[in-house]
Amino acid sequence: MASFSIWELARFGHTARYLPRNQVSSYLAVEPNGLMHFGLRDAAHKAGYLESDGSFFLLPCGAEDTQTIIRTTHSSGGSVDCIVCILTLCSIPDAEKILMRLVRDVLRPGGTLFIFEHVRNRREDVAWWQWLWSPIWSVFFDGCRLDRATDKWVERMEDIDSSGGMMAMWKSVIMKYSTENDLEDNIMPHVLGTFIKHD
Ligand SMILES: C[S@@+](CC[C@H](N)C(=O)[O-])C[C@H]1O[C@@H](n2cnc3c(N)ncnc32)[C@H](O)[C@@H]1O
């Protein structure tokens, strides 16, 4: 059984331990906060991803720097098979536009976006409390907002088709909520989403 110590939870880069080394050829981590780099690098090394053999890249830029991300993925044709967002889209300013660019320009056709994020509650009265607390919350938690409907805007993403019209970005969407019941007054409901991009 997997177990976490408090020290491990206080560090970052947990994603690495869920990337099976025999199936994932390289891991590119994007983290603008240098204070998290030690933990990220350490977790990647423990999972078998190393900068020295080109299986691990740690970019100190934000997710908005798609040019740097594309340049780094050059050896794999300028695209990636998967994008993983864990409790991040709540903190990135302009997350909708930035994720859209990453999915459109960096995720390969047929690739997968995985998200685990806390989202706006579907109950309007609870969403109001999320909105009210967000300005204070974001001061203490590095810009994190409680009231982002991340699940909704990711699900609705569109791409431009070959004739210049709009088409659905995803050919498959699976979302699972921590709050299955709409009447639950959870101020931090989470969604686990798997989105497969069109071919
Ligand atoms: C709540 S932490 C989650 C960290 C990690 N995903 C985890 O679950 O352990 C939010 C993260 O978003 C990062 N972040 C903030 N702005 C960003 C941006 N523009 N691009 C990429 N990451 C960003 C922060 O530096 C921080 O590491």
PDB file of N, CA, C and O in Angstrom, residues 1-57:
ATOM      1  N   MET A   1       0.842  -1.196   0.000  1.00  0.00           N
ATOM      2  CA  MET A   1       0.000   0.000   0.000  1.00  0.00           C
ATOM      3  C   MET A   1       0.883   1.254   0.000  1.00  0.00           C
ATOM      4  O   MET A   1       1.850   1.324   0.751  1.00  0.00           O
ATOM      5  N   ALA A   2       0.529   2.263  -0.818  1.00  0.00           N
ATOM      6  CA  ALA A   2       1.325   3.496  -0.863  1.00  0.00           C
ATOM      7  C   ALA A   2       1.093   4.293   0.417  1.00  0.00           C
ATOM      8  O   ALA A   2      -0.013   4.346   0.931  1.00  0.00           O
ATOM      9  N   SER A   3       2.157   4.863   0.967  1.00  0.00           N
ATOM     10  CA  SER A   3       1.961   5.697   2.147  1.00  0.00           C
ATOM     11  C   SER A   3       2.723   7.004   1.971  1.00  0.00           C
ATOM     12  O   SER A   3       3.741   7.052   1.298  1.00  0.00           O
ATOM     13  N   PHE A   4       2.209   8.090   2.550  1.00  0.00           N
ATOM     14  CA  PHE A   4       2.846   9.390   2.436  1.00  0.00           C
ATOM     15  C   PHE A   4       3.221   9.876   3.829  1.00  0.00           C
ATOM     16  O   PHE A   4       2.431   9.744   4.748  1.00  0.00           O
ATOM     17  N   SER A   5       4.404  10.427   3.973  1.00  0.00           N
ATOM     18  CA  SER A   5       4.733  11.074   5.238  1.00  0.00           C
ATOM     19  C   SER A   5       4.353  12.548   5.099  1.00  0.00           C
ATOM     20  O   SER A   5       4.146  13.052   4.000  1.00  0.00           O
ATOM     21  N   ILE A   6       4.260  13.260   6.223  1.00  0.00           N
ATOM     22  CA  ILE A   6       3.936  14.690   6.189  1.00  0.00           C
ATOM     23  C   ILE A   6       4.990  15.422   5.354  1.00  0.00           C
ATOM     24  O   ILE A   6       4.700  16.306   4.570  1.00  0.00           O
ATOM     25  N   TRP A   7       6.251  15.004   5.500  1.00  0.00           N
ATOM     26  CA  TRP A   7       7.342  15.650   4.768  1.00  0.00           C
ATOM     27  C   TRP A   7       7.124  15.514   3.258  1.00  0.00           C
ATOM     28  O   TRP A   7       7.265  16.461   2.499  1.00  0.00           O
ATOM     29  N   GLU A   8       6.697  14.320   2.832  1.00  0.00           N
ATOM     30  CA  GLU A   8       6.452  14.116   1.397  1.00  0.00           C
ATOM     31  C   GLU A   8       5.309  14.990   0.903  1.00  0.00           C
ATOM     32  O   GLU A   8       5.364  15.562  -0.175  1.00  0.00           O
ATOM     33  N   LEU A   9       4.264  15.126   1.751  1.00  0.00           N
ATOM     34  CA  LEU A   9       3.128  15.940   1.327  1.00  0.00           C
ATOM     35  C   LEU A   9       3.517  17.407   1.220  1.00  0.00           C
ATOM     36  O   LEU A   9       2.946  18.151   0.444  1.00  0.00           O
ATOM     37  N   ALA A  10       4.501  17.831   2.050  1.00  0.00           N
ATOM     38  CA  ALA A  10       4.914  19.233   2.016  1.00  0.00           C
ATOM     39  C   ALA A  10       5.798  19.513   0.808  1.00  0.00           C
ATOM     40  O   ALA A  10       6.090  20.644   0.509  1.00  0.00           O
ATOM     41  N   ARG A  11       6.236  18.443   0.136  1.00  0.00           N
ATOM     42  CA  ARG A  11       7.061  18.663  -1.045  1.00  0.00           C
ATOM     43  C   ARG A  11       6.186  18.475  -2.287  1.00  0.00           C
ATOM     44  O   ARG A  11       4.984  18.295  -2.200  1.00  0.00           O
ATOM     45  N   PHE A  12       6.809  18.554  -3.452  1.00  0.00           N
ATOM     46  CA  PHE A  12       5.997  18.523  -4.675  1.00  0.00           C
ATOM     47  C   PHE A  12       6.545  17.508  -5.661  1.00  0.00           C
ATOM     48  O   PHE A  12       7.600  16.933  -5.443  1.00  0.00           O
ATOM     49  N   GLY A  13       5.822  17.308  -6.729  1.00  0.00           N
ATOM     50  CA  GLY A  13       6.298  16.392  -7.754  1.00  0.00           C
ATOM     51  C   GLY A  13       5.780  14.972  -7.585  1.00  0.00           C
ATOM     52  O   GLY A  13       6.347  14.025  -8.133  1.00  0.00           O
ATOM     53  N   HIS A  14       4.673  14.826  -6.845  1.00  0.00           N
ATOM     54  CA  HIS A  14       4.125  13.480  -6.623  1.00  0.00           C
ATOM     55  C   HIS A  14       3.774  12.770  -7.927  1.00  0.00           C
ATOM     56  O   HIS A  14       3.774  11.545  -7.987  1.00  0.00           O
ATOM     57  N   THR A  15       3.453  13.560  -8.960  1.00  0.00           N
ATOM     58  CA  THR A  15       3.028  12.973 -10.237  1.00  0.00           C
ATOM     59  C   THR A  15       4.033  11.949 -10.740  1.00  0.00           C
ATOM     60  O   THR A  15       3.649  10.916 -11.295  1.00  0.00           O
ATOM     61  N   ALA A  16       5.321  12.223 -10.511  1.00  0.00           N
ATOM     62  CA  ALA A  16       6.377  11.369 -11.069  1.00  0.00           C
ATOM     63  C   ALA A  16       6.211   9.910 -10.674  1.00  0.00           C
ATOM     64  O   ALA A  16       6.462   9.009 -11.475  1.00  0.00           O
ATOM     65  N   ARG A  17       5.760   9.663  -9.456  1.00  0.00           N
ATOM     66  CA  ARG A  17       5.672   8.267  -9.006  1.00  0.00           C
ATOM     67  C   ARG A  17       4.549   7.483  -9.697  1.00  0.00           C
ATOM     68  O   ARG A  17       4.473   6.277  -9.590  1.00  0.00           O
ATOM     69  N   TYR A  18       3.661   8.216 -10.398  1.00  0.00           N
ATOM     70  CA  TYR A  18       2.580   7.531 -11.124  1.00  0.00           C
ATOM     71  C   TYR A  18       2.836   7.452 -12.625  1.00  0.00           C
ATOM     72  O   TYR A  18       1.937   7.146 -13.395  1.00  0.00           O
ATOM     73  N   LEU A  19       4.067   7.764 -13.039  1.00  0.00           N
ATOM     74  CA  LEU A  19       4.417   7.676 -14.456  1.00  0.00           C
ATOM     75  C   LEU A  19       5.283   6.437 -14.647  1.00  0.00           C
ATOM     76  O   LEU A  19       6.492   6.489 -14.389  1.00  0.00           O
ATOM     77  N   PRO A  20       4.692   5.309 -15.055  1.00  0.00           N
ATOM     78  CA  PRO A  20       5.475   4.069 -15.153  1.00  0.00           C
ATOM     79  C   PRO A  20       6.646   4.240 -16.120  1.00  0.00           C
ATOM     80  O   PRO A  20       6.442   4.590 -17.285  1.00  0.00           O
ATOM     81  N   ARG A  21       7.848   4.035 -15.610  1.00  0.00           N
ATOM     82  CA  ARG A  21       9.055   4.321 -16.391  1.00  0.00           C
ATOM     83  C   ARG A  21       9.129   3.504 -17.682  1.00  0.00           C
ATOM     84  O   ARG A  21       9.724   3.950 -18.663  1.00  0.00           O
ATOM     85  N   ASN A  22       8.501   2.296 -17.672  1.00  0.00           N
ATOM     86  CA  ASN A  22       8.556   1.464 -18.880  1.00  0.00           C
ATOM     87  C   ASN A  22       7.522   1.890 -19.935  1.00  0.00           C
ATOM     88  O   ASN A  22       7.513   1.388 -21.050  1.00  0.00           O
ATOM     89  N   GLN A  23       6.643   2.821 -19.580  1.00  0.00           N
ATOM     90  CA  GLN A  23       5.648   3.294 -20.554  1.00  0.00           C
ATOM     91  C   GLN A  23       5.821   4.763 -20.919  1.00  0.00           C
ATOM     92  O   GLN A  23       5.347   5.209 -21.957  1.00  0.00           O
ATOM     93  N   VAL A  24       6.462   5.510 -20.044  1.00  0.00           N
ATOM     94  CA  VAL A  24       6.624   6.957 -20.280  1.00  0.00           C
ATOM     95  C   VAL A  24       8.094   7.237 -20.573  1.00  0.00           C
ATOM     96  O   VAL A  24       8.960   7.036 -19.724  1.00  0.00           O
ATOM     97  N   SER A  25       8.373   7.676 -21.808  1.00  0.00           N
ATOM     98  CA  SER A  25       9.788   7.823 -22.184  1.00  0.00           C
ATOM     99  C   SER A  25      10.414   9.084 -21.603  1.00  0.00           C
ATOM    100  O   SER A  25      11.591   9.089 -21.246  1.00  0.00           O
ATOM    101  N   SER A  26       9.643  10.167 -21.495  1.00  0.00           N
ATOM    102  CA  SER A  26      10.222  11.361 -20.872  1.00  0.00           C
ATOM    103  C   SER A  26       9.152  12.187 -20.174  1.00  0.00           C
ATOM    104  O   SER A  26       7.960  12.116 -20.516  1.00  0.00           O
ATOM    105  N   TYR A  27       9.613  12.948 -19.211  1.00  0.00           N
ATOM    106  CA  TYR A  27       8.739  13.709 -18.312  1.00  0.00           C
ATOM    107  C   TYR A  27       9.222  15.159 -18.301  1.00  0.00           C
ATOM    108  O   TYR A  27      10.377  15.429 -17.982  1.00  0.00           O
ATOM    109  N   LEU A  28       8.332  16.061 -18.699  1.00  0.00           N
ATOM    110  CA  LEU A  28       8.666  17.489 -18.758  1.00  0.00           C
ATOM    111  C   LEU A  28       7.821  18.201 -17.699  1.00  0.00           C
ATOM    112  O   LEU A  28       6.592  18.182 -17.772  1.00  0.00           O
ATOM    113  N   ALA A  29       8.485  18.767 -16.695  1.00  0.00           N
ATOM    114  CA  ALA A  29       7.766  19.452 -15.619  1.00  0.00           C
ATOM    115  C   ALA A  29       7.896  20.960 -15.822  1.00  0.00           C
ATOM    116  O   ALA A  29       8.981  21.460 -16.112  1.00  0.00           O
ATOM    117  N   VAL A  30       6.769  21.674 -15.681  1.00  0.00           N
ATOM    118  CA  VAL A  30       6.772  23.136 -15.840  1.00  0.00           C
ATOM    119  C   VAL A  30       6.445  23.738 -14.478  1.00  0.00           C
ATOM    120  O   VAL A  30       5.356  23.506 -13.945  1.00  0.00           O
ATOM    121  N   GLU A  31       7.406  24.464 -13.895  1.00  0.00           N
ATOM    122  CA  GLU A  31       7.192  25.031 -12.559  1.00  0.00           C
ATOM    123  C   GLU A  31       7.944  26.346 -12.415  1.00  0.00           C
ATOM    124  O   GLU A  31       9.177  26.360 -12.297  1.00  0.00           O
ATOM    125  N   PRO A  32       7.196  27.480 -12.421  1.00  0.00           N
ATOM    126  CA  PRO A  32       7.873  28.784 -12.322  1.00  0.00           C
ATOM    127  C   PRO A  32       8.428  29.087 -10.930  1.00  0.00           C
ATOM    128  O   PRO A  32       9.291  29.937 -10.794  1.00  0.00           O
ATOM    129  N   ASN A  33       7.944  28.390  -9.911  1.00  0.00           N
ATOM    130  CA  ASN A  33       8.400  28.666  -8.547  1.00  0.00           C
ATOM    131  C   ASN A  33       9.646  27.829  -8.217  1.00  0.00           C
ATOM    132  O   ASN A  33       9.558  26.625  -7.977  1.00  0.00           O
ATOM    133  N   GLY A  34      10.799  28.512  -8.205  1.00  0.00           N
ATOM    134  CA  GLY A  34      12.075  27.828  -7.992  1.00  0.00           C
ATOM    135  C   GLY A  34      12.152  27.086  -6.656  1.00  0.00           C
ATOM    136  O   GLY A  34      12.908  26.126  -6.520  1.00  0.00           O
ATOM    137  N   LEU A  35      11.342  27.508  -5.672  1.00  0.00           N
ATOM    138  CA  LEU A  35      11.395  26.854  -4.357  1.00  0.00           C
ATOM    139  C   LEU A  35      10.911  25.404  -4.433  1.00  0.00           C
ATOM    140  O   LEU A  35      11.192  24.599  -3.553  1.00  0.00           O
ATOM    141  N   MET A  36      10.181  25.086  -5.490  1.00  0.00           N
ATOM    142  CA  MET A  36       9.648  23.731  -5.616  1.00  0.00           C
ATOM    143  C   MET A  36      10.560  22.823  -6.444  1.00  0.00           C
ATOM    144  O   MET A  36      10.302  21.627  -6.564  1.00  0.00           O
ATOM    145  N   HIS A  37      11.606  23.391  -7.001  1.00  0.00           N
ATOM    146  CA  HIS A  37      12.420  22.607  -7.938  1.00  0.00           C
ATOM    147  C   HIS A  37      13.153  21.447  -7.274  1.00  0.00           C
ATOM    148  O   HIS A  37      13.273  20.371  -7.856  1.00  0.00           O
ATOM    149  N   PHE A  38      13.635  21.662  -6.048  1.00  0.00           N
ATOM    150  CA  PHE A  38      14.368  20.582  -5.392  1.00  0.00           C
ATOM    151  C   PHE A  38      13.470  19.345  -5.235  1.00  0.00           C
ATOM    152  O   PHE A  38      13.848  18.226  -5.599  1.00  0.00           O
ATOM    153  N   GLY A  39      12.244  19.567  -4.714  1.00  0.00           N
ATOM    154  CA  GLY A  39      11.310  18.455  -4.495  1.00  0.00           C
ATOM    155  C   GLY A  39      10.908  17.778  -5.804  1.00  0.00           C
ATOM    156  O   GLY A  39      10.831  16.552  -5.886  1.00  0.00           O
ATOM    157  N   LEU A  40      10.683  18.607  -6.838  1.00  0.00           N
ATOM    158  CA  LEU A  40      10.286  18.058  -8.146  1.00  0.00           C
ATOM    159  C   LEU A  40      11.395  17.184  -8.731  1.00  0.00           C
ATOM    160  O   LEU A  40      11.152  16.076  -9.216  1.00  0.00           O
ATOM    161  N   ARG A  41      12.615  17.715  -8.657  1.00  0.00           N
ATOM    162  CA  ARG A  41      13.758  16.998  -9.233  1.00  0.00           C
ATOM    163  C   ARG A  41      14.003  15.687  -8.479  1.00  0.00           C
ATOM    164  O   ARG A  41      14.213  14.634  -9.072  1.00  0.00           O
ATOM    165  N   ASP A  42      13.919  15.784  -7.158  1.00  0.00           N
ATOM    166  CA  ASP A  42      14.151  14.619  -6.307  1.00  0.00           C
ATOM    167  C   ASP A  42      13.122  13.511  -6.617  1.00  0.00           C
ATOM    168  O   ASP A  42      13.476  12.343  -6.788  1.00  0.00           O
ATOM    169  N   ALA A  43      11.833  13.912  -6.736  1.00  0.00           N
ATOM    170  CA  ALA A  43      10.779  12.927  -7.024  1.00  0.00           C
ATOM    171  C   ALA A  43      10.976  12.316  -8.407  1.00  0.00           C
ATOM    172  O   ALA A  43      10.777  11.106  -8.600  1.00  0.00           O
ATOM    173  N   ALA A  44      11.389  13.155  -9.375  1.00  0.00           N
ATOM    174  CA  ALA A  44      11.613  12.645 -10.742  1.00  0.00           C
ATOM    175  C   ALA A  44      12.766  11.638 -10.744  1.00  0.00           C
ATOM    176  O   ALA A  44      12.661  10.557 -11.347  1.00  0.00           O
ATOM    177  N   HIS A  45      13.846  11.962 -10.042  1.00  0.00           N
ATOM    178  CA  HIS A  45      15.007  11.056  -9.989  1.00  0.00           C
ATOM    179  C   HIS A  45      14.616   9.723  -9.363  1.00  0.00           C
ATOM    180  O   HIS A  45      14.963   8.660  -9.870  1.00  0.00           O
ATOM    181  N   LYS A  46      13.839   9.804  -8.265  1.00  0.00           N
ATOM    182  CA  LYS A  46      13.426   8.555  -7.581  1.00  0.00           C
ATOM    183  C   LYS A  46      12.559   7.693  -8.491  1.00  0.00           C
ATOM    184  O   LYS A  46      12.541   6.472  -8.385  1.00  0.00           O
ATOM    185  N   ALA A  47      11.812   8.347  -9.399  1.00  0.00           N
ATOM    186  CA  ALA A  47      10.942   7.586 -10.318  1.00  0.00           C
ATOM    187  C   ALA A  47      11.700   7.136 -11.572  1.00  0.00           C
ATOM    188  O   ALA A  47      11.111   6.528 -12.467  1.00  0.00           O
ATOM    189  N   GLY A  48      12.988   7.483 -11.651  1.00  0.00           N
ATOM    190  CA  GLY A  48      13.820   7.006 -12.769  1.00  0.00           C
ATOM    191  C   GLY A  48      13.959   7.981 -13.921  1.00  0.00           C
ATOM    192  O   GLY A  48      14.455   7.620 -14.992  1.00  0.00           O
ATOM    193  N   TYR A  49      13.527   9.243 -13.731  1.00  0.00           N
ATOM    194  CA  TYR A  49      13.655  10.260 -14.789  1.00  0.00           C
ATOM    195  C   TYR A  49      14.841  11.164 -14.480  1.00  0.00           C
ATOM    196  O   TYR A  49      14.900  11.754 -13.393  1.00  0.00           O
ATOM    197  N   LEU A  50      15.788  11.229 -15.426  1.00  0.00           N
ATOM    198  CA  LEU A  50      17.031  11.970 -15.189  1.00  0.00           C
ATOM    199  C   LEU A  50      17.269  12.991 -16.293  1.00  0.00           C
ATOM    200  O   LEU A  50      17.025  12.708 -17.475  1.00  0.00           O
ATOM    201  N   GLU A  51      17.777  14.163 -15.884  1.00  0.00           N
ATOM    202  CA  GLU A  51      18.132  15.170 -16.894  1.00  0.00           C
ATOM    203  C   GLU A  51      19.323  14.673 -17.726  1.00  0.00           C
ATOM    204  O   GLU A  51      19.408  14.919 -18.917  1.00  0.00           O
ATOM    205  N   SER A  52      20.224  13.927 -17.057  1.00  0.00           N
ATOM    206  CA  SER A  52      21.462  13.502 -17.737  1.00  0.00           C
ATOM    207  C   SER A  52      21.194  12.562 -18.924  1.00  0.00           C
ATOM    208  O   SER A  52      21.961  12.548 -19.879  1.00  0.00           O
ATOM    209  N   ASP A  53      20.100  11.774 -18.895  1.00  0.00           N
ATOM    210  CA  ASP A  53      19.844  10.893 -20.049  1.00  0.00           C
ATOM    211  C   ASP A  53      18.686  11.415 -20.920  1.00  0.00           C
ATOM    212  O   ASP A  53      18.173  10.709 -21.787  1.00  0.00           O
ATOM    213  N   GLY A  54      18.267  12.661 -20.678  1.00  0.00           N
ATOM    214  CA  GLY A  54      17.235  13.289 -21.526  1.00  0.00           C
ATOM    215  C   GLY A  54      15.830  12.767 -21.263  1.00  0.00           C
ATOM    216  O   GLY A  54      14.927  12.989 -22.072  1.00  0.00           O
ATOM    217  N   SER A  55      15.617  12.108 -20.099  1.00  0.00           N
ATOM    218  CA  SER A  55      14.260  11.622 -19.831  1.00  0.00           C
ATOM    219  C   SER A  55      13.498  12.575 -18.903  1.00  0.00           C
ATOM    220  O   SER A  55      12.327  12.360 -18.615  1.00  0.00           O
ATOM    221  N   PHE A  56      14.200  13.623 -18.425  1.00  0.00           N
ATOM    222  CA  PHE A  56      13.534  14.576 -17.528  1.00  0.00           C
ATOM    223  C   PHE A  56      13.949  16.007 -17.868  1.00  0.00           C
ATOM    224  O   PHE A  56      15.135  16.287 -18.061  1.00  0.00           O
ATOM    225  N   PHE A  57      12.953  16.887 -17.978  1.00  0.00           N
ATOM    226  CA  PHE A  57      13.206  18.312 -18.227  1.00  0.00           C
ATOM    227  C   PHE A  57      12.430  19.093 -17.172  1.00  0.00           C
ATOM    228  O   PHE A  57      11.246  18.827 -16.960  1.00  0.00           O
TER     229      PHE A  57
END
